[in-house]
XYZ file of N, CA and C in Angstrom:
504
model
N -10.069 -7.853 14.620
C -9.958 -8.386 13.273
C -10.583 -7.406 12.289
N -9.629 -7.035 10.913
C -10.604 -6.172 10.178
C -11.681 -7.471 9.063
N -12.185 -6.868 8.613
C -13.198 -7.260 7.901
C -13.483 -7.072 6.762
N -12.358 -7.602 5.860
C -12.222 -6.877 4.601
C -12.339 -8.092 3.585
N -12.194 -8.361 2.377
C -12.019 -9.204 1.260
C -10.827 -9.193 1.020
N -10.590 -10.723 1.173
C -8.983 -10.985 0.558
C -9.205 -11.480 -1.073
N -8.197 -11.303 -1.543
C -8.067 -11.678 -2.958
C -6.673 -12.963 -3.156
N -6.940 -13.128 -4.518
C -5.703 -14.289 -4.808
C -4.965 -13.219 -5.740
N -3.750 -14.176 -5.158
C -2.736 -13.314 -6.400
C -3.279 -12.821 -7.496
N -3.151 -11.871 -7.802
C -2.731 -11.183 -9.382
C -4.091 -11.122 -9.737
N -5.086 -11.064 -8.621
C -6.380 -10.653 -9.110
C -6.740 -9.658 -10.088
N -5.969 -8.632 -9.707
C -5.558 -7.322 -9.873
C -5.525 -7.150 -11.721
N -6.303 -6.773 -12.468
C -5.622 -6.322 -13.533
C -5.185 -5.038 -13.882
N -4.523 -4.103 -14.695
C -4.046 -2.668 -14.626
C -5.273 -1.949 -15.411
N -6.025 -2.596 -16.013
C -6.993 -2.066 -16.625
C -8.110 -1.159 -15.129
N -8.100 -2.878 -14.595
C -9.243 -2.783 -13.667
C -8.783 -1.169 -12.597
N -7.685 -1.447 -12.346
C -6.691 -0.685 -11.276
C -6.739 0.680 -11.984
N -6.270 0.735 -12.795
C -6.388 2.366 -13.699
C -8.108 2.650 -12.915
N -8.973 2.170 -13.772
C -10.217 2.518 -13.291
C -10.512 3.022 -11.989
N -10.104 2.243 -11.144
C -10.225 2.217 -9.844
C -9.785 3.435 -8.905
N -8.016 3.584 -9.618
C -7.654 4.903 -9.597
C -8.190 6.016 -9.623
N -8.866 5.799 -10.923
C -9.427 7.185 -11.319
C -10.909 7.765 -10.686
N -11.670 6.813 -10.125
C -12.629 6.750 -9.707
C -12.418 7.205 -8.141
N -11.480 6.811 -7.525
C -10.810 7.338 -5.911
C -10.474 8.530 -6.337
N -9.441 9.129 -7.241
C -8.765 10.587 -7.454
C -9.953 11.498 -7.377
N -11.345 11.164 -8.095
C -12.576 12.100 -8.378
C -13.011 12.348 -6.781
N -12.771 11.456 -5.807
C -13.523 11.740 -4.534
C -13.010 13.152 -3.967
N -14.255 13.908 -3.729
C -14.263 14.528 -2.266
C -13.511 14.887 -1.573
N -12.737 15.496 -1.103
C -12.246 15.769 0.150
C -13.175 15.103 1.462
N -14.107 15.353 1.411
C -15.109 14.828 2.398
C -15.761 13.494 2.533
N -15.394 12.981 1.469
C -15.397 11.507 0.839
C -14.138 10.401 1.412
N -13.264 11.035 1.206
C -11.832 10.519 1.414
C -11.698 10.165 3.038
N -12.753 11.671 4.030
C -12.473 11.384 5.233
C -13.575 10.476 5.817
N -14.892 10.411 4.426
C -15.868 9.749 5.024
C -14.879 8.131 5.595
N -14.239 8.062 4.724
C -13.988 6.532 4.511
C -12.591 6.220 5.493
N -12.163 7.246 5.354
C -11.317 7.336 6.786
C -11.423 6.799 8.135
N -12.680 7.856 8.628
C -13.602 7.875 9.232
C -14.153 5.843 9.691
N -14.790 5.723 8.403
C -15.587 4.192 8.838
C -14.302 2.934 8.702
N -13.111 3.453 8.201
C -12.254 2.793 8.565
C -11.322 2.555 9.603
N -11.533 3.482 10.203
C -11.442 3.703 11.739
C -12.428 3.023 12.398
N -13.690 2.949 12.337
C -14.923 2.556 13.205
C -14.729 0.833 12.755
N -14.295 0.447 11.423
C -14.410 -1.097 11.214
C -13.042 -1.721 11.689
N -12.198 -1.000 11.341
C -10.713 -1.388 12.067
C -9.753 -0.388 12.283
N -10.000 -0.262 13.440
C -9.323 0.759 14.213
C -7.459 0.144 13.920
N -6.868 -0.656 14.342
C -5.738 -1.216 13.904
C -5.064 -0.514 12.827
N -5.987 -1.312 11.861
C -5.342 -0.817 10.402
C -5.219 0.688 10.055
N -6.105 1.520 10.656
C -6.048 2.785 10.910
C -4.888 3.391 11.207
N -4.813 2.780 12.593
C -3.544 3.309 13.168
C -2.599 2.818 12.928
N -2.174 1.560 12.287
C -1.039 1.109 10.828
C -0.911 1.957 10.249
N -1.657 2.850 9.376
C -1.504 3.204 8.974
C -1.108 5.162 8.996
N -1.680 5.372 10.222
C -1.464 6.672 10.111
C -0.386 6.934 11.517
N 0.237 5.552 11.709
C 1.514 5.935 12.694
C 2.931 5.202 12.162
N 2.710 4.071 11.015
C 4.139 3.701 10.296
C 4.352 4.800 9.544
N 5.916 4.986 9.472
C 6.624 5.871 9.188
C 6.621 7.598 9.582
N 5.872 7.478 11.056
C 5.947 8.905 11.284
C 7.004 9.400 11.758
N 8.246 8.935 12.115
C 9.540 9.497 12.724
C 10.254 9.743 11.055
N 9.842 9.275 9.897
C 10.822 9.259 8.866
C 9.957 10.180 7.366
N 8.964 9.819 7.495
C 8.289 10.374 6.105
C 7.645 12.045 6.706
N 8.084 12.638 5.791
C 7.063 14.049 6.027
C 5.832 13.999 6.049
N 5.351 15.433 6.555
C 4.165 15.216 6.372
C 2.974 15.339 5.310
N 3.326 15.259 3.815
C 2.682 14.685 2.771
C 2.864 13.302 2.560
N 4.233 13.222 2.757
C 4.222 11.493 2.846
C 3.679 10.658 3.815
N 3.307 10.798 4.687
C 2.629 10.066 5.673
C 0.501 10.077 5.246
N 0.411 11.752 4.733
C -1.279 11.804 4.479
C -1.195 10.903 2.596
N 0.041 11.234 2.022
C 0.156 9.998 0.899
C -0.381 8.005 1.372
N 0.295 8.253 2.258
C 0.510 6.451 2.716
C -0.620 6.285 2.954
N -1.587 6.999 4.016
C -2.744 7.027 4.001
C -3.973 6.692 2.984
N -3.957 7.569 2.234
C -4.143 7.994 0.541
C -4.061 6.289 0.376
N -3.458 6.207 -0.324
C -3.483 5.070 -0.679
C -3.272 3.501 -0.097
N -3.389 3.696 1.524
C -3.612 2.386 1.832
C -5.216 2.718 2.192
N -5.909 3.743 2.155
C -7.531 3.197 2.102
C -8.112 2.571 0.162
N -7.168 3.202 -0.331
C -6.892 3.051 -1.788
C -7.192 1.121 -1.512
N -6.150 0.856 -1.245
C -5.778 -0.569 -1.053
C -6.785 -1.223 -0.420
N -7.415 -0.981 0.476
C -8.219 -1.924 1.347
C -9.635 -1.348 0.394
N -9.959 -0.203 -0.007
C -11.136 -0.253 -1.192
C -10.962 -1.184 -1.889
N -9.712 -1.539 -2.743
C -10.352 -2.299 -3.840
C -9.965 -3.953 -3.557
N -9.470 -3.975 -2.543
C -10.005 -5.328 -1.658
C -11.173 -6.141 -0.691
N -11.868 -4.572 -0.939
C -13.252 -5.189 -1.291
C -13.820 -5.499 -1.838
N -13.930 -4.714 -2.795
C -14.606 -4.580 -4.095
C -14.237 -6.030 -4.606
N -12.539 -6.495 -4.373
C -12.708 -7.524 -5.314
C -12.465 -8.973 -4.263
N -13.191 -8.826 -3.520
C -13.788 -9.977 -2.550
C -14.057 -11.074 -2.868
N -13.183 -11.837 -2.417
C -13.530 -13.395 -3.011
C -14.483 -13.708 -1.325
N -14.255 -13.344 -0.530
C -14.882 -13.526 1.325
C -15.079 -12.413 1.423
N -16.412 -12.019 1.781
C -16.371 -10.554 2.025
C -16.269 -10.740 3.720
N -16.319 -12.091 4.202
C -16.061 -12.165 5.536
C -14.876 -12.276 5.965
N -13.785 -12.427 4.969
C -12.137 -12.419 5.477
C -11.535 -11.534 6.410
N -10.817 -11.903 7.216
C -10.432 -10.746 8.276
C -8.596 -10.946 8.449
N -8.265 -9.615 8.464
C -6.928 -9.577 8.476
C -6.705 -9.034 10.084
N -5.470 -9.985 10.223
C -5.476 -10.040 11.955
C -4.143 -8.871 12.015
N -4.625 -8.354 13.340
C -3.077 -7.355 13.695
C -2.139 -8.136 13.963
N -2.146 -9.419 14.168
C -0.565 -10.104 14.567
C 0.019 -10.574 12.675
N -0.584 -10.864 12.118
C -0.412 -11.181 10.685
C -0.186 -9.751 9.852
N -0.195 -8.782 10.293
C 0.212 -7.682 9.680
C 1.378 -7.306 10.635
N 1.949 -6.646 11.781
C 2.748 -7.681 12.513
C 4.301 -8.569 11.823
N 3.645 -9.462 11.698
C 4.462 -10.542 11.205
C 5.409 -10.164 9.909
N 4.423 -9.724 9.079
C 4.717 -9.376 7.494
C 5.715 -8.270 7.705
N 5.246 -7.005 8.489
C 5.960 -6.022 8.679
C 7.610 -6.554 9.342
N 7.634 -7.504 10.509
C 8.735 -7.796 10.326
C 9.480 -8.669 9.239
N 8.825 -9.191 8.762
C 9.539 -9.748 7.357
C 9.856 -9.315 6.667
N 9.569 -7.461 6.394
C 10.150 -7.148 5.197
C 11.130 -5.708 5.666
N 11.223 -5.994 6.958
C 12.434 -5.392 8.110
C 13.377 -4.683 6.893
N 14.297 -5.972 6.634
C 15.734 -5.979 6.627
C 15.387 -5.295 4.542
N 14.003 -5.579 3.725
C 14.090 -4.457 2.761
C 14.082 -3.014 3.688
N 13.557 -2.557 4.433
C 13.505 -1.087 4.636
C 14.762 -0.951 5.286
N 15.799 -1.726 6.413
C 17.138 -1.417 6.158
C 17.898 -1.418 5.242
N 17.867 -2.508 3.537
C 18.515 -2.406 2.787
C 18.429 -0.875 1.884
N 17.153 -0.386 2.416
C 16.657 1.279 1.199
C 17.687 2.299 2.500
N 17.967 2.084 3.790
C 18.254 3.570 4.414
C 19.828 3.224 4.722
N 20.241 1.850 4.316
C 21.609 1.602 4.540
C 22.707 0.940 3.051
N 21.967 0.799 1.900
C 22.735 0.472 0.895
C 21.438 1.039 -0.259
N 21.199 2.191 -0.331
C 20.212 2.340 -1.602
C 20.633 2.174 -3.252
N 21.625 1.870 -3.431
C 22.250 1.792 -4.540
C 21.895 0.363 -4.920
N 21.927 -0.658 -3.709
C 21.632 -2.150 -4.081
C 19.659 -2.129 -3.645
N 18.897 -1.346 -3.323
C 17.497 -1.354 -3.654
C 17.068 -1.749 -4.191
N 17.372 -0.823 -5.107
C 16.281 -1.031 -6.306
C 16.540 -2.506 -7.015
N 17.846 -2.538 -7.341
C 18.019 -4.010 -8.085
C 17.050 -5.167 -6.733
N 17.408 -4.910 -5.383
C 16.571 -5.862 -5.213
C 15.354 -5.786 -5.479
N 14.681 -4.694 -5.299
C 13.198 -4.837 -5.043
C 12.795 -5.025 -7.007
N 13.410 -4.922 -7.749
C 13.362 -5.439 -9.579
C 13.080 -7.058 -9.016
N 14.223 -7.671 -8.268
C 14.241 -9.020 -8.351
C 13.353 -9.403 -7.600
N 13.006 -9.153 -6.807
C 11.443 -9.497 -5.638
C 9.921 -9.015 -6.435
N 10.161 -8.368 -7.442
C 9.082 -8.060 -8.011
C 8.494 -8.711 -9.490
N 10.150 -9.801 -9.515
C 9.387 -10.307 -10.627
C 8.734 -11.481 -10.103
N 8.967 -12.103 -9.121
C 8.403 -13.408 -9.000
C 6.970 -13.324 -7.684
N 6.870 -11.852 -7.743
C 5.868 -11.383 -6.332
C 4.449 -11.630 -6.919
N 3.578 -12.335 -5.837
C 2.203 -12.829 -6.280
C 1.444 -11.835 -6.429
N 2.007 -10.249 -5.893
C 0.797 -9.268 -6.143
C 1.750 -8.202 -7.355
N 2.712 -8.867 -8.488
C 3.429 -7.584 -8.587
C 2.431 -6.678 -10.010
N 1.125 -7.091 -9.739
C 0.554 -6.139 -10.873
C -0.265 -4.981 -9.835
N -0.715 -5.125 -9.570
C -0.602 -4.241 -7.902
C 0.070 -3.584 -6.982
N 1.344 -3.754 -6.527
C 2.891 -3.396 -6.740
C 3.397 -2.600 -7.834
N 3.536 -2.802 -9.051
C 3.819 -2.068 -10.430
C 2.808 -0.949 -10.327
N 1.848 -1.093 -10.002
C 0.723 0.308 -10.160
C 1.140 0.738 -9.540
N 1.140 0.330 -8.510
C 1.386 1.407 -6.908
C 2.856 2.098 -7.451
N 3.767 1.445 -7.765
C 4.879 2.406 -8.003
C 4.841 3.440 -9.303
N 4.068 2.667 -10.140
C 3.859 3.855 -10.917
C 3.324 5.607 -10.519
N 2.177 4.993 -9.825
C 1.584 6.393 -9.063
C 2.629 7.186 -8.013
N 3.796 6.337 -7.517
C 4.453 6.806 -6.472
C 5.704 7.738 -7.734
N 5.744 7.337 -8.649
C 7.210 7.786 -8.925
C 6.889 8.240 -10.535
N 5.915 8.117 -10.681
C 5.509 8.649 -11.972
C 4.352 10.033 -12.122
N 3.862 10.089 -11.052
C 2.601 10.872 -10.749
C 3.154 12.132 -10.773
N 2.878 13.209 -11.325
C 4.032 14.812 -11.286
C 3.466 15.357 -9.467
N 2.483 14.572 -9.017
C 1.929 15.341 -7.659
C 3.013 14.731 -6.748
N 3.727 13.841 -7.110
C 4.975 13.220 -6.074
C 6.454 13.790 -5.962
N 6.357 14.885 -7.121
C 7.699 15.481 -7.584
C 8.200 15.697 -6.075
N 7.283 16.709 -4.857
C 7.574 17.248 -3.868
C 8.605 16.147 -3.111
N 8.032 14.935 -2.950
C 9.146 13.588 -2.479
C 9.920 13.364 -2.748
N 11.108 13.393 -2.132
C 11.844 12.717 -2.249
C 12.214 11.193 -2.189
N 13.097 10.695 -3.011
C 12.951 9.682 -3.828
C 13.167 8.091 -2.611
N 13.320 8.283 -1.609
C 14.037 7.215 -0.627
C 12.806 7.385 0.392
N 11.486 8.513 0.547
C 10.197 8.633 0.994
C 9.685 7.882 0.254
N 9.456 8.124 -1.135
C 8.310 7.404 -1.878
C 8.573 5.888 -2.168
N 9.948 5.018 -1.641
C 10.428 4.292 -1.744
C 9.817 3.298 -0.106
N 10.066 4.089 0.569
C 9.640 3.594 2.339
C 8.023 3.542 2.367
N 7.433 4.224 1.760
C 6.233 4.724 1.525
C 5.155 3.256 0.611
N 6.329 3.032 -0.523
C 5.879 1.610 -1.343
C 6.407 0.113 -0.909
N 7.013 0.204 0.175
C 7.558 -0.845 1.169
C 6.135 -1.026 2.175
N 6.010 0.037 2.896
C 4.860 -0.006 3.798
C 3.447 -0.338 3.291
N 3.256 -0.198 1.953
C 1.873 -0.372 1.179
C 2.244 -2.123 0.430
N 3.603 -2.343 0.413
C 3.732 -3.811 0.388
C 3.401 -4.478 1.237
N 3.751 -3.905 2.382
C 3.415 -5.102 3.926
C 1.981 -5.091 4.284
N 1.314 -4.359 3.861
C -0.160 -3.871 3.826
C -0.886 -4.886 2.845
N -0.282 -4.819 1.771
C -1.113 -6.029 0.637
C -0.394 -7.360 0.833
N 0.647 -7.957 1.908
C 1.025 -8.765 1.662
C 0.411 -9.643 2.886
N 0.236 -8.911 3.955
C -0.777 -9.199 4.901
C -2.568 -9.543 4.353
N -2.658 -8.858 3.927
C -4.112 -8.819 3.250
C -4.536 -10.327 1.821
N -2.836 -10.498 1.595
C -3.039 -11.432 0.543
C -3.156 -12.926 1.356
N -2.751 -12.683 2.835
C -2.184 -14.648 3.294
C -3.809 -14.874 4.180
């Protein structure tokens, strides 16, 4: 079980999140792996969620990206801890991941109908101010130019199933 703080929907404000951003971007190189590192030692799982989804498909910036920002994600789900004793189970991350299956077949087998879905799943989504950031940084950031556009897309699918697990 990891051991993290869950939050309620839309905890999240963009103010707060900008901040938050900017305060992770300033870290370290050596910082980044500290936390790596103890995120490995507190949940090994989520670790390896994270640094083995999408390795047959995303390059390899996109994969140390996903990374990047799913310790991004589980930082400021601490920070904004309603339980700092909440624990997110590997079968409930798991679960989520197959639930949102048939979006990551709709991005590698009809990408033209994507995006309109993931517009329509995002307006009524309990985390979509959290979601909206995250894509901003994915597709707005000039350090993402190198990606291609159907990576940084698989990339914000996988950091969905990550906060959507973390939200139940």
């Amino acid at each position: 079980m990891i051991s993290l703080g869950m939050t309620a929907p839309d905890q999240f404000s963009n103010e707060w999140l900008d901040e938050q951003w900017s305060l992770m971007a300033e870290w370290a190189e050596e910082a980044l792996i500290e936390k790596i590192n103890r995120l490995g030692e507190e949940n090994a799982f989520l670790l390896a969620y994270l640094s083995d989804i999408g390795e047959d498909s995303l390059p390899e910036d996109g994969q140390e990206l996903l990374l990047f920002l799913g310790v991004f994600i589980q930082e400021i789900y601490q920070k904004q801890a309603d339980n700092p004793q909440a624990s997110l189970e590997l079968s409930r991350l798991q679960e989520t991941q197959k639930a949102n299956e048939e979006l990551l077949d709709l991005l590698s087998e009809q990408p033209d109908q994507f995006e309109r879905s993931v517009s329509l799943l995002l307006e009524f989504h309990e985390s979509r101010i959290l979601l909206d950031f995250l894509g901003e940084i994915l597709f707005e950031e000039e350090e993402m130019e190198d990606l291609v556009e159907e990576s940084l897309w698989e990339i914000w699918i996988y950091l969905k199933i990550l906060i959507e697990a973390m939200n139940d």
